PDB file of C-alpha atoms in Angstrom:
ATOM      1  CA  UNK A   1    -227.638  20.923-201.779  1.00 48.00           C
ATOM      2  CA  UNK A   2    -225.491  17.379-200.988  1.00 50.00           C
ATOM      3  CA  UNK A   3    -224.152  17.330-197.363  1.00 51.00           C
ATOM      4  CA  UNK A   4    -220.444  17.001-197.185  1.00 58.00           C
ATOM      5  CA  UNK A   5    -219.689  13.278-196.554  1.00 53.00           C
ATOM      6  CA  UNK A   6    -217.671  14.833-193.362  1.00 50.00           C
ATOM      7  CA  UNK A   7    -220.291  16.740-192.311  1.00 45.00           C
ATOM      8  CA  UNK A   8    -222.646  13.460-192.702  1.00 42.00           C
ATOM      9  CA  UNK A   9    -220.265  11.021-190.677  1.00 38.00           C
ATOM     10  CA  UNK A  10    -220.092  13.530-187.950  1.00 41.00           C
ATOM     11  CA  UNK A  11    -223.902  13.962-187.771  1.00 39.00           C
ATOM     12  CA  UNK A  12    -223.779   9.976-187.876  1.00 36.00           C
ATOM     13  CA  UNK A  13    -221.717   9.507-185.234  1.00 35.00           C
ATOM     14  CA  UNK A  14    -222.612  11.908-183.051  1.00 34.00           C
ATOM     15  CA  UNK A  15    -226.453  10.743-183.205  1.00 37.00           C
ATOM     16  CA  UNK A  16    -224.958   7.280-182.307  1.00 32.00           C
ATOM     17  CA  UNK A  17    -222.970   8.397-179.588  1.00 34.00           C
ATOM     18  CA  UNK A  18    -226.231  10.353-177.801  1.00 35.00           C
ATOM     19  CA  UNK A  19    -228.832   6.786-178.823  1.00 36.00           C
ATOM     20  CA  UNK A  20    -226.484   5.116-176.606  1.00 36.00           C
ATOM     21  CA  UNK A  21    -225.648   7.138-174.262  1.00 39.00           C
ATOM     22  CA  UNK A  22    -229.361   8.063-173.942  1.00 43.00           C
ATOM     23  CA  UNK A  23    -230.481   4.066-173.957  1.00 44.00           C
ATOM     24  CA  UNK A  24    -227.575   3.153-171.290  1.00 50.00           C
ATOM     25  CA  UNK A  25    -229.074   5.896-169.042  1.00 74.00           C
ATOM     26  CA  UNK A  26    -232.605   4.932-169.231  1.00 86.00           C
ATOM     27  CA  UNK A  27    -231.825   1.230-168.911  1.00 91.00           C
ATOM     28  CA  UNK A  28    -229.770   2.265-165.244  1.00 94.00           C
ATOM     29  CA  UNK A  29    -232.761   4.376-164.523  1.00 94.00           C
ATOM     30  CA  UNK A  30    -235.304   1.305-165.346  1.00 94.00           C
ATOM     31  CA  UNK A  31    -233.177  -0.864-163.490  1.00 95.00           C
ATOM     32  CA  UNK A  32    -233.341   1.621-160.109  1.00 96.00           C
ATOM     33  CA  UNK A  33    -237.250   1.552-160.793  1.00 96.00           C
ATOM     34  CA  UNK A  34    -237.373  -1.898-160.715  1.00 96.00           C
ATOM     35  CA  UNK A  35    -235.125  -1.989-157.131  1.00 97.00           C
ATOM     36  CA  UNK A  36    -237.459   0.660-155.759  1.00 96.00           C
ATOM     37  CA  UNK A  37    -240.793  -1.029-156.604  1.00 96.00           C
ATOM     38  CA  UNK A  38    -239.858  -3.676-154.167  1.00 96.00           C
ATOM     39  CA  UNK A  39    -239.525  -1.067-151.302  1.00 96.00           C
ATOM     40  CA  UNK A  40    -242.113  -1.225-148.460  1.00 95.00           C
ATOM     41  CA  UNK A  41    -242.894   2.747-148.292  1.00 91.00           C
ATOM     42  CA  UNK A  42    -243.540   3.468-151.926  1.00 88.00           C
ATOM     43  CA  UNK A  43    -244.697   6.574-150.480  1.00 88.00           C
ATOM     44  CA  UNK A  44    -241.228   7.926-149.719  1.00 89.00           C
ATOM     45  CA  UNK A  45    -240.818  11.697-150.445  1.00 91.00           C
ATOM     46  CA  UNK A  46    -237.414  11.949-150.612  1.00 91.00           C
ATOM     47  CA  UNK A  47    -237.260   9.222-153.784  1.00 94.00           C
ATOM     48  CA  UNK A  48    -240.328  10.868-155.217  1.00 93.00           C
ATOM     49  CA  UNK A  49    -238.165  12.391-157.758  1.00 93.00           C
ATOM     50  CA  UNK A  50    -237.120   8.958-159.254  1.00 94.00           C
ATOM     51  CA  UNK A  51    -239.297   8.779-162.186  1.00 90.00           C
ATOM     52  CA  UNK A  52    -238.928   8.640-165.526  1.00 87.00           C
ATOM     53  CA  UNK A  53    -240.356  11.616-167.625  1.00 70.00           C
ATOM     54  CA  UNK A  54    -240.680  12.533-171.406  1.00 62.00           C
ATOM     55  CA  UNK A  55    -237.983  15.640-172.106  1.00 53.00           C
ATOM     56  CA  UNK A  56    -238.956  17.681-175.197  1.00 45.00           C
ATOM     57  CA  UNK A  57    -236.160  19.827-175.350  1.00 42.00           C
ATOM     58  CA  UNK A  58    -233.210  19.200-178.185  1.00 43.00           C
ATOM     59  CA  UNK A  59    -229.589  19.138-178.138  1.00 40.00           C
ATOM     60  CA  UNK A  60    -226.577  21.252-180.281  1.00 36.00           C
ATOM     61  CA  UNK A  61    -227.684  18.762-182.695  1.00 32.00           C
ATOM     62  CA  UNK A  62    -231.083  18.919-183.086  1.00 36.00           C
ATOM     63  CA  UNK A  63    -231.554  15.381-181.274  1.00 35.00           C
ATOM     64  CA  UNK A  64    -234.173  15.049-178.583  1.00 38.00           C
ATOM     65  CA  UNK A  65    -233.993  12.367-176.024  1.00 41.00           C
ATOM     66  CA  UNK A  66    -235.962   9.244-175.236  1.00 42.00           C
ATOM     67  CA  UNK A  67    -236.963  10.165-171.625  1.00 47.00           C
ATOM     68  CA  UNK A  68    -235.038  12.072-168.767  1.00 56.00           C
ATOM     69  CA  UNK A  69    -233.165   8.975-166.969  1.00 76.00           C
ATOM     70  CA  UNK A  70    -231.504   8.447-163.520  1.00 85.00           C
ATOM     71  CA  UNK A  71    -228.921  11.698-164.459  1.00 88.00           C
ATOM     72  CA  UNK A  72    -231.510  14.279-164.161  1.00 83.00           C
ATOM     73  CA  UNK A  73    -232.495  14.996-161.045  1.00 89.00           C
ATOM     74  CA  UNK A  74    -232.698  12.306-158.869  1.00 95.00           C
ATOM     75  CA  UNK A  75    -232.407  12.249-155.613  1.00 96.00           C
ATOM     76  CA  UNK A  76    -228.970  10.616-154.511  1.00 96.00           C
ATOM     77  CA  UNK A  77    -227.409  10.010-158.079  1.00 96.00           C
ATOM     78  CA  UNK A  78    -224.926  12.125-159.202  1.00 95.00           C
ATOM     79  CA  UNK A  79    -223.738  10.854-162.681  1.00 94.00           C
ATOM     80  CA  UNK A  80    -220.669  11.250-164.589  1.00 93.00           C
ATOM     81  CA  UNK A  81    -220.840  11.282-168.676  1.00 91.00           C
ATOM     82  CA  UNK A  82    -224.599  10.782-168.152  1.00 90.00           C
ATOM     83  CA  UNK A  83    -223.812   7.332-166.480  1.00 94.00           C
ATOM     84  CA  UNK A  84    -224.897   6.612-162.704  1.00 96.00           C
ATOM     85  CA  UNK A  85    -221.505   7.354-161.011  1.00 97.00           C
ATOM     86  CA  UNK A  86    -222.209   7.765-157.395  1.00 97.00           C
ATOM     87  CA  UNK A  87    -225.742   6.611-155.334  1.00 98.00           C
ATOM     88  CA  UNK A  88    -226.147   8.228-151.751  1.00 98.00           C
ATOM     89  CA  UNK A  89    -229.657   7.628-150.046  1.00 98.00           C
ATOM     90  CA  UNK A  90    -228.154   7.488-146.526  1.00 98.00           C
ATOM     91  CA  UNK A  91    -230.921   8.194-144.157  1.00 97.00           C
ATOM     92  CA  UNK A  92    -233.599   8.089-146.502  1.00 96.00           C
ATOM     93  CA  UNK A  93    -236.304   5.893-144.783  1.00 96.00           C
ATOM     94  CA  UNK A  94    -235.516   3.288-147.523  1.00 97.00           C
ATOM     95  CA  UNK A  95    -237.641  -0.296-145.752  1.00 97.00           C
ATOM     96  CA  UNK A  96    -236.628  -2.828-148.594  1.00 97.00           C
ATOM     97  CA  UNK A  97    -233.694  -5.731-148.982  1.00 98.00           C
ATOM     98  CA  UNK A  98    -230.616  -5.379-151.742  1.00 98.00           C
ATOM     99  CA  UNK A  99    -232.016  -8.249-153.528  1.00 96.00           C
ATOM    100  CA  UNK A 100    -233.348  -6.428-156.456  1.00 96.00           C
ATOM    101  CA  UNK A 101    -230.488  -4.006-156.250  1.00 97.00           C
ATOM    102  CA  UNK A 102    -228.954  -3.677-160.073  1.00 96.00           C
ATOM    103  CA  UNK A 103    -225.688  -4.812-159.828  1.00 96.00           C
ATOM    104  CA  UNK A 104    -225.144  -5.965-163.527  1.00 94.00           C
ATOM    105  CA  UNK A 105    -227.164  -2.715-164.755  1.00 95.00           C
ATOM    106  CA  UNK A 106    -224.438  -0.179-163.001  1.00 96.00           C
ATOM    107  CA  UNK A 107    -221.192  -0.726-164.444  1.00 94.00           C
ATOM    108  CA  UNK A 108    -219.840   2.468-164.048  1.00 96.00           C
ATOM    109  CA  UNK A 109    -220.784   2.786-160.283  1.00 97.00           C
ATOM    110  CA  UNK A 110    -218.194   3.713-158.135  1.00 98.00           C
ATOM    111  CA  UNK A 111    -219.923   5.345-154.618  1.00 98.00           C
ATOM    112  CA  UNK A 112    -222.927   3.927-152.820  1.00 98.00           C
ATOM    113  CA  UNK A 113    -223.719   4.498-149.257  1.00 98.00           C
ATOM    114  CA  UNK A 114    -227.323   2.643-148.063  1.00 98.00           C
ATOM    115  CA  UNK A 115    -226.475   3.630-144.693  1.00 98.00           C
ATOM    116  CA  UNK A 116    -229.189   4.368-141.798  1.00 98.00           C
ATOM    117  CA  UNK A 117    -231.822   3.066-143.813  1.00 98.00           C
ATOM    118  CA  UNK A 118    -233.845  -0.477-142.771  1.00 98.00           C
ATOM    119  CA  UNK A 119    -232.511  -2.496-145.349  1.00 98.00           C
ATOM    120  CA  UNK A 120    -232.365  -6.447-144.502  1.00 98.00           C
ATOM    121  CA  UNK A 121    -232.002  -9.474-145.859  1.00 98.00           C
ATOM    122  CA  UNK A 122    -228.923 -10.695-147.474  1.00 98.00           C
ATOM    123  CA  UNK A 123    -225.907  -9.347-149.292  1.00 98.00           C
ATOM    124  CA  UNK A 124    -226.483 -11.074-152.716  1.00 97.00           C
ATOM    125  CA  UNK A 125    -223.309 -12.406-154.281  1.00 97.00           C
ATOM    126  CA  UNK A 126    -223.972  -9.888-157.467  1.00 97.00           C
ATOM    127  CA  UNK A 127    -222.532  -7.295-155.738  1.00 98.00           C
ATOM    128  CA  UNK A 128    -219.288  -8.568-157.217  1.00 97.00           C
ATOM    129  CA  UNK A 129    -220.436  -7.586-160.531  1.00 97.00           C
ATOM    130  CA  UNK A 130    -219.625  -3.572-159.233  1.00 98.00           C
ATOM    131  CA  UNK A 131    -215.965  -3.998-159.960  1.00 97.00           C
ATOM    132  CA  UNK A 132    -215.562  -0.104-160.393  1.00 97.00           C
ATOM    133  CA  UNK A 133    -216.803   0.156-156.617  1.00 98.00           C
ATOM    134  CA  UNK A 134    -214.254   2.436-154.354  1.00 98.00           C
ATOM    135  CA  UNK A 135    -216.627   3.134-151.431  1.00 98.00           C
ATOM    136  CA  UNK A 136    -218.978   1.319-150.219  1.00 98.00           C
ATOM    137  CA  UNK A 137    -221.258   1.561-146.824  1.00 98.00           C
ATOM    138  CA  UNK A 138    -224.226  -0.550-145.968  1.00 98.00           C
ATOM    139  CA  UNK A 139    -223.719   0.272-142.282  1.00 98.00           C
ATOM    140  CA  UNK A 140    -226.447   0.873-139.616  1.00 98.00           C
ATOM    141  CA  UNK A 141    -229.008  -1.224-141.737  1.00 98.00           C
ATOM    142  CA  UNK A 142    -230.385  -4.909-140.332  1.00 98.00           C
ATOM    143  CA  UNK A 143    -228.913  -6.660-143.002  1.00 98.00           C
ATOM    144  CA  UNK A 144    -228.399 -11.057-142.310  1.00 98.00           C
ATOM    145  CA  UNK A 145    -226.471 -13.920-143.500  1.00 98.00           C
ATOM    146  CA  UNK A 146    -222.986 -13.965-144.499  1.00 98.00           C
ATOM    147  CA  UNK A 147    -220.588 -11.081-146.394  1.00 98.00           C
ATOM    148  CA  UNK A 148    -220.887 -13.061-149.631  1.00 98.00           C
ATOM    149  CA  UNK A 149    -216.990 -13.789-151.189  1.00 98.00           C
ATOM    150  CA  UNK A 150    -217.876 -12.450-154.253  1.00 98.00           C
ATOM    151  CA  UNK A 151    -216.724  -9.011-152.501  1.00 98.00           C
ATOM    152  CA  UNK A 152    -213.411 -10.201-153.234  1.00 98.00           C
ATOM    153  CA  UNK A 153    -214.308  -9.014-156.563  1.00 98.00           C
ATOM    154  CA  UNK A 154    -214.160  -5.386-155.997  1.00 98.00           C
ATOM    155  CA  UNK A 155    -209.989  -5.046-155.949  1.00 98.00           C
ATOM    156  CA  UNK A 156    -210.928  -0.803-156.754  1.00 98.00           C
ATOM    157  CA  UNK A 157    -212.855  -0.810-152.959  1.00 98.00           C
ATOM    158  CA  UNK A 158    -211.250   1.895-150.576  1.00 98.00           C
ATOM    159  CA  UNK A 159    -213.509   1.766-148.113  1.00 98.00           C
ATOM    160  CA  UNK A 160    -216.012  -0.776-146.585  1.00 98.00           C
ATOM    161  CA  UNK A 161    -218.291  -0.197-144.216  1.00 98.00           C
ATOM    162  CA  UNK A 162    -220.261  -2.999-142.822  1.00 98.00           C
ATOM    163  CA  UNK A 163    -220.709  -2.259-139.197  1.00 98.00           C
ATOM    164  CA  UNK A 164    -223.976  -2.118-137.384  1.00 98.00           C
ATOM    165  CA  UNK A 165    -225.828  -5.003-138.748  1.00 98.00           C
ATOM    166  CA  UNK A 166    -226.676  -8.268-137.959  1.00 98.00           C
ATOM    167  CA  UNK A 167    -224.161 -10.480-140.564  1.00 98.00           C
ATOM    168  CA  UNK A 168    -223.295 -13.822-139.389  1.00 98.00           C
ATOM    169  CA  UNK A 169    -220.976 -16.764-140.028  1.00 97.00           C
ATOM    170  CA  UNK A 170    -216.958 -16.382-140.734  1.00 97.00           C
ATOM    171  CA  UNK A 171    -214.861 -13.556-142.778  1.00 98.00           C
ATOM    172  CA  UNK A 172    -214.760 -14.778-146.169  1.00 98.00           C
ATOM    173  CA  UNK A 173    -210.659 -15.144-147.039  1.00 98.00           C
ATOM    174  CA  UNK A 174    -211.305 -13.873-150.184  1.00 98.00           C
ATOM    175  CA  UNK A 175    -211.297 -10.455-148.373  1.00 98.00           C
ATOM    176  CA  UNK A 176    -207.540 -10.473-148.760  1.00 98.00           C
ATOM    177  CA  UNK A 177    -208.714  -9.403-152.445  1.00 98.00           C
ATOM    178  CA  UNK A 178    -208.847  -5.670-151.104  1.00 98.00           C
ATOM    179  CA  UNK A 179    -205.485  -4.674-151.677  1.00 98.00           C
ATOM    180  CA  UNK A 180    -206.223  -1.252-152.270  1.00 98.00           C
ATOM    181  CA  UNK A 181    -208.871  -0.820-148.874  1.00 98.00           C
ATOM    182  CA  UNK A 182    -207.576   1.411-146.557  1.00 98.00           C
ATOM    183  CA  UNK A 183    -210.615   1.155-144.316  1.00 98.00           C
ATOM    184  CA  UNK A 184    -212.764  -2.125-143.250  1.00 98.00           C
ATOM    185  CA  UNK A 185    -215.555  -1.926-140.909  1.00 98.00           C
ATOM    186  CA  UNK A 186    -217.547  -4.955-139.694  1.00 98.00           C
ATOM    187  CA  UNK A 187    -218.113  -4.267-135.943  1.00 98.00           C
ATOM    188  CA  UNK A 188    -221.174  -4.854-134.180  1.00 98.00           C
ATOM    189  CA  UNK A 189    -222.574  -7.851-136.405  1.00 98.00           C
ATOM    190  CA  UNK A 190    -222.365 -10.937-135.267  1.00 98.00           C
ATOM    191  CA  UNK A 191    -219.897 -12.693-137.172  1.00 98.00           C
ATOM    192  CA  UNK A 192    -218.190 -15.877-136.064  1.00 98.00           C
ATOM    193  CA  UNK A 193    -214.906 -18.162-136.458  1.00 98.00           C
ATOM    194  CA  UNK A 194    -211.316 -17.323-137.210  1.00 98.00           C
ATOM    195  CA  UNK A 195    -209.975 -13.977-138.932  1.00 98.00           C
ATOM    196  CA  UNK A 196    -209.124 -15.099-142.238  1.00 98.00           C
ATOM    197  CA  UNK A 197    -204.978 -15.288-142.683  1.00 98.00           C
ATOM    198  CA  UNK A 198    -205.895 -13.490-146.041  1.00 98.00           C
ATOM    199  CA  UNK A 199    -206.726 -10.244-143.975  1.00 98.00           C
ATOM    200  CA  UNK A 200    -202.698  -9.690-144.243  1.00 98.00           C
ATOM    201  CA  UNK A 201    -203.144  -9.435-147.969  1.00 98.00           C
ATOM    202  CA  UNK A 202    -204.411  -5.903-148.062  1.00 98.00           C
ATOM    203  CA  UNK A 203    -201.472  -4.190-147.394  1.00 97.00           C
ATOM    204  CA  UNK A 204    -202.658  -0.804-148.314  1.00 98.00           C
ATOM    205  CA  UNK A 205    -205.339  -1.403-145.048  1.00 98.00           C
ATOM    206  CA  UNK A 206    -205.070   2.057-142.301  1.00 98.00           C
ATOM    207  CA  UNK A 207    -208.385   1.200-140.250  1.00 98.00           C
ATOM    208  CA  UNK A 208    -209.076  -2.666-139.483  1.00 98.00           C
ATOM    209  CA  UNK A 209    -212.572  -2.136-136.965  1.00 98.00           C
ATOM    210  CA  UNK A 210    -213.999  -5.786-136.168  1.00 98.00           C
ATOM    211  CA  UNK A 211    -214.859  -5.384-132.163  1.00 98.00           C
ATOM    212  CA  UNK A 212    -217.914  -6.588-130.801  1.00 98.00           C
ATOM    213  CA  UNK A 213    -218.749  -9.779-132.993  1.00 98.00           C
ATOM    214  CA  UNK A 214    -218.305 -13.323-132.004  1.00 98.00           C
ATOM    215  CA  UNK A 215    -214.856 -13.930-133.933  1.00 98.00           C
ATOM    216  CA  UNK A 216    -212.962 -17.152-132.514  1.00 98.00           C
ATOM    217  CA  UNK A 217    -209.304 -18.680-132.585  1.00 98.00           C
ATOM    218  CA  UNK A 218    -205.961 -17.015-132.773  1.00 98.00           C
ATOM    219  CA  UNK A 219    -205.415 -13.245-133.418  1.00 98.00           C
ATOM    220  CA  UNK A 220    -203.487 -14.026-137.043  1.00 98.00           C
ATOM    221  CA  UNK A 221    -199.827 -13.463-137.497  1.00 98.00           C
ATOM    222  CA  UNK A 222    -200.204 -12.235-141.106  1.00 98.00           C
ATOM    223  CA  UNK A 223    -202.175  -8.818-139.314  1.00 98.00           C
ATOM    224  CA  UNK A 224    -198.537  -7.917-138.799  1.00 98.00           C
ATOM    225  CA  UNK A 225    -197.985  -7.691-142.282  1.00 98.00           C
ATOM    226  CA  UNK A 226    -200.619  -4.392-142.721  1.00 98.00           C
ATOM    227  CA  UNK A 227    -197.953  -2.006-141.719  1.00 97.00           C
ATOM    228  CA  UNK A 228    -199.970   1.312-143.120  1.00 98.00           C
ATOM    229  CA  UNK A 229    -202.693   0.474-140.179  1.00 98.00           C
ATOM    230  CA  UNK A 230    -203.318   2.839-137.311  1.00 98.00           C
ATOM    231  CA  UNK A 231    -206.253   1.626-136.050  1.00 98.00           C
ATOM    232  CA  UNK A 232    -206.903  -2.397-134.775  1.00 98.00           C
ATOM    233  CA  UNK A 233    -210.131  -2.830-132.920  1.00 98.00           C
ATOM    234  CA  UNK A 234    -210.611  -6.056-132.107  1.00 98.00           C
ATOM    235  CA  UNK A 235    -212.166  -6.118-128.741  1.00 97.00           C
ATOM    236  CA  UNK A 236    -215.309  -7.728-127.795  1.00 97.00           C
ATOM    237  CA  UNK A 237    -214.940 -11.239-128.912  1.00 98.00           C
ATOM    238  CA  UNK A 238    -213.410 -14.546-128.288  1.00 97.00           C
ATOM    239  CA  UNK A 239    -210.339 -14.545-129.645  1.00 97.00           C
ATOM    240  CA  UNK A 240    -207.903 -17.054-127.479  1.00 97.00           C
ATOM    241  CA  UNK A 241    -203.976 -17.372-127.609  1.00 96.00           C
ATOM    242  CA  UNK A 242    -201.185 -15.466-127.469  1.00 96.00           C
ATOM    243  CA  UNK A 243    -201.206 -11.954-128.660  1.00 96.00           C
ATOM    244  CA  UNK A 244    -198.508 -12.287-131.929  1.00 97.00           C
ATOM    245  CA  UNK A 245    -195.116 -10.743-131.670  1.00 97.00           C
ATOM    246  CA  UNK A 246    -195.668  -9.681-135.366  1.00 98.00           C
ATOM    247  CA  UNK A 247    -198.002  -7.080-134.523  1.00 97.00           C
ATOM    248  CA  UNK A 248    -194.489  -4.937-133.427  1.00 97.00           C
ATOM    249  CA  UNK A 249    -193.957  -4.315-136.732  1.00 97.00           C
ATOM    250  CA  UNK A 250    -197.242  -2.204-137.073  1.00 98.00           C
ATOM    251  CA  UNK A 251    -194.876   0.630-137.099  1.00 96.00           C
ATOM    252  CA  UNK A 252    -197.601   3.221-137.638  1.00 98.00           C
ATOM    253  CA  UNK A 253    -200.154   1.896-135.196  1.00 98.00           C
ATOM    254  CA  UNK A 254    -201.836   4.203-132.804  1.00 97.00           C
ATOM    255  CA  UNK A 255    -204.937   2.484-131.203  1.00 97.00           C
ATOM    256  CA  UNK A 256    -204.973  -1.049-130.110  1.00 97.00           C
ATOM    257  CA  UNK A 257    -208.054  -2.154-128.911  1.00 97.00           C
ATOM    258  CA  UNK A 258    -207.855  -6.220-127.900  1.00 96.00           C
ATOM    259  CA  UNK A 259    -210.073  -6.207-124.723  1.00 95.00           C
ATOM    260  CA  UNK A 260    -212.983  -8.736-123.879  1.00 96.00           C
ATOM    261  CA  UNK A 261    -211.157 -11.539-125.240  1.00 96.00           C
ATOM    262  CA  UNK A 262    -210.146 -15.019-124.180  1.00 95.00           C
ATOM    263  CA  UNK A 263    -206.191 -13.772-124.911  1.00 95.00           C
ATOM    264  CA  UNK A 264    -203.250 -15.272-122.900  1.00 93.00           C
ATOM    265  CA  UNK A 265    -200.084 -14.336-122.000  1.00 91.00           C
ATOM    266  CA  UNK A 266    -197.996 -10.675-121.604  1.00 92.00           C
ATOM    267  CA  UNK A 267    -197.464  -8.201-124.052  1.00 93.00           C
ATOM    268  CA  UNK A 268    -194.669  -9.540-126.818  1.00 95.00           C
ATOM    269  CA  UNK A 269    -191.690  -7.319-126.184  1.00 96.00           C
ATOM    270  CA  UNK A 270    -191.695  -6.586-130.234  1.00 96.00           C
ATOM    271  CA  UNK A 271    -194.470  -3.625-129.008  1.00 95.00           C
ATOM    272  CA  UNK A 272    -191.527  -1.979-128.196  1.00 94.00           C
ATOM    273  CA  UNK A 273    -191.196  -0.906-131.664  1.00 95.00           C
ATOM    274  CA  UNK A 274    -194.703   0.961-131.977  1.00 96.00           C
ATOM    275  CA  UNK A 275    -193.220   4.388-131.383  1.00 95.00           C
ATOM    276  CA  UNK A 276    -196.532   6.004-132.755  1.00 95.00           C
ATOM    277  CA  UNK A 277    -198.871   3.776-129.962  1.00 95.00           C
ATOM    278  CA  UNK A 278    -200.933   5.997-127.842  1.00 93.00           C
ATOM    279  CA  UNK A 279    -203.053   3.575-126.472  1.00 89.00           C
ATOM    280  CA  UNK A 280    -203.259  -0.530-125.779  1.00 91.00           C
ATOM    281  CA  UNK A 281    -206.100  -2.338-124.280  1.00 87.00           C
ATOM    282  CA  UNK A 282    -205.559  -5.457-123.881  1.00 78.00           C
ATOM    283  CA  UNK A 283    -207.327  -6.743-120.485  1.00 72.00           C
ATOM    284  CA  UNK A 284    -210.516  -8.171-119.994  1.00 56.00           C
ATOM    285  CA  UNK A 285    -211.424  -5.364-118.148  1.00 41.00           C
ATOM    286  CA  UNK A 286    -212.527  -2.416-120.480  1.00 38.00           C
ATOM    287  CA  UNK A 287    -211.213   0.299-118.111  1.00 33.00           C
ATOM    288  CA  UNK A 288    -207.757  -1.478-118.025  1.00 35.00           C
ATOM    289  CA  UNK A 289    -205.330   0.481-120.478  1.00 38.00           C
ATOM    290  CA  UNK A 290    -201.769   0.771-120.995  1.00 45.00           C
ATOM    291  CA  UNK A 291    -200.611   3.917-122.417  1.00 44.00           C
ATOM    292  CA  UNK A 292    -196.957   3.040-124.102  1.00 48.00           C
ATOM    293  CA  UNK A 293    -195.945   6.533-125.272  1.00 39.00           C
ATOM    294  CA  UNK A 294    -196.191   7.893-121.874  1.00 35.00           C
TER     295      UNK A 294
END
């Protein structure tokens, strides 16, 4: 009996649809292998479940698959459409760098948080190849060297979090890429020189944390611009100058944190305008506040 030719196509299709569904999944899993091989505790037992099995059950369509990839059962990976959607090993014991992590071999990653692990070495600049990225958090890891500006690259991020490590050198400008983060964290590293002017690009920014670095030069005019933020902590370095008269039009500003600095001069009288302020440090003194709203 002759198949219909519908019937056939469907059958066609659908087997080509699974082969390369099945292929992309197993080449994400390969690829988290690979990053995983080069950790220092291969003997972790929370990551003991990232291995690559043969599966011997069929589909609705009679079609068995290759091996059982990253979206079945791993620890951390959740997976939408049987792609590698979010990765979440905070806390895991994870001793290794982000050198081998698979950037170009997880396109449709969109969550990772490394956080709490002992991750160091360097950002590599690949991580701009994760332009579907919307959160990501490599805090409380001992991660060195510079945030690479190939971060500008991920214009989807939300949130960054940064904070707790040891990164060094200045703020890349192309950080004023982010104009859809609503939450930047880089305190407690050690970064140095100027805020970037391009920090007033990402307008859509709520929660700008960069205290206890070694950040330099003038608090920029263009943070006035980020009128959605409610948090600026920016004590804790050695920022000189005046304290701008822009920053009165963070209308929605609560918490102003500018202590430990270098900074000059009284408070502009624009600060008048921050009808939502509940607090203002701006002394060198830590214990020195000024509480506007009351």
């Amino acid at each position: 009996m002759k198949i219909p030719r519908t019937i056939f196509l469907l059958q066609f299709f659908t087997f080509l649809y699974l082969f390369t569904f099945t292929l992309a999944s197993t080449e994400e899993a390969t690829a988290l292998l690979k990053w995983k091989a080069t950790f220092q505790n291969q003997n972790n037992t929370l990551l003991a479940s990232w291995k690559l099995s043969p599966v011997g059950s069929k589909n609705s369509s009679g079609i068995g698959a290759a091996s059982s990839g990253a979206c079945r059962g791993w620890y951390g990976v959740i997976c939408v459409n049987d792609r590698v959607n979010r990765l979440n090993i905070t806390n895991a014991g994870v001793i290794g760098t982000l050198y081998d992590f698979p950037c170009s071999s997880l396109p449709f990653l969109e969550y990772v948080d490394l956080s709490m692990n002992q991750l160091s070495g360097t950002i590599p600049p690949e991580i701009g190849k994760l332009t579907n990225l919307v959160y990501l958090d490599l805090s409380t890891n001992q991660i060195s060297g510079t945030i690479p500006p190939q971060i500008g690259a991920l214009v989807n991020l939300v949130e960054a979090r940064l904070e707790k490590n040891q990164l060094t050198d200045h703020i890349p400008p192309e950080i004023g890429n982010l104009i859809n983060a609503k939450i930047f964290y880089a305190f407690s590293n050690e970064l140095s020189g100027a805020i970037p002017a391009e920090i007033g690009k990402m307008k859509s920014l709520k929660q700008l944390l960069l205290y206890r670095n070694n950040l330099s030069g003038p608090i920029p005019n263009s943070i006035g611009d980020l009128i959605d933020l409610t948090l600026l902590y920016l004590y804790v370095n050695k920022l000189s100058g005046s304290i701008p008269s822009e920053l009165g039009n963070l209308e929605n500003l609560m918490d102003l944190e500018l202590s430990r600095n270098q900074l000059t001069g009284p408070i502009p009288a624009s600060f008048g305008n921050l009808r939502k302020l509940q607090f203002l440090n701006r002394k060198d003194e830590v214990t020195s506040a000024f509480n506007l709203t009351g």
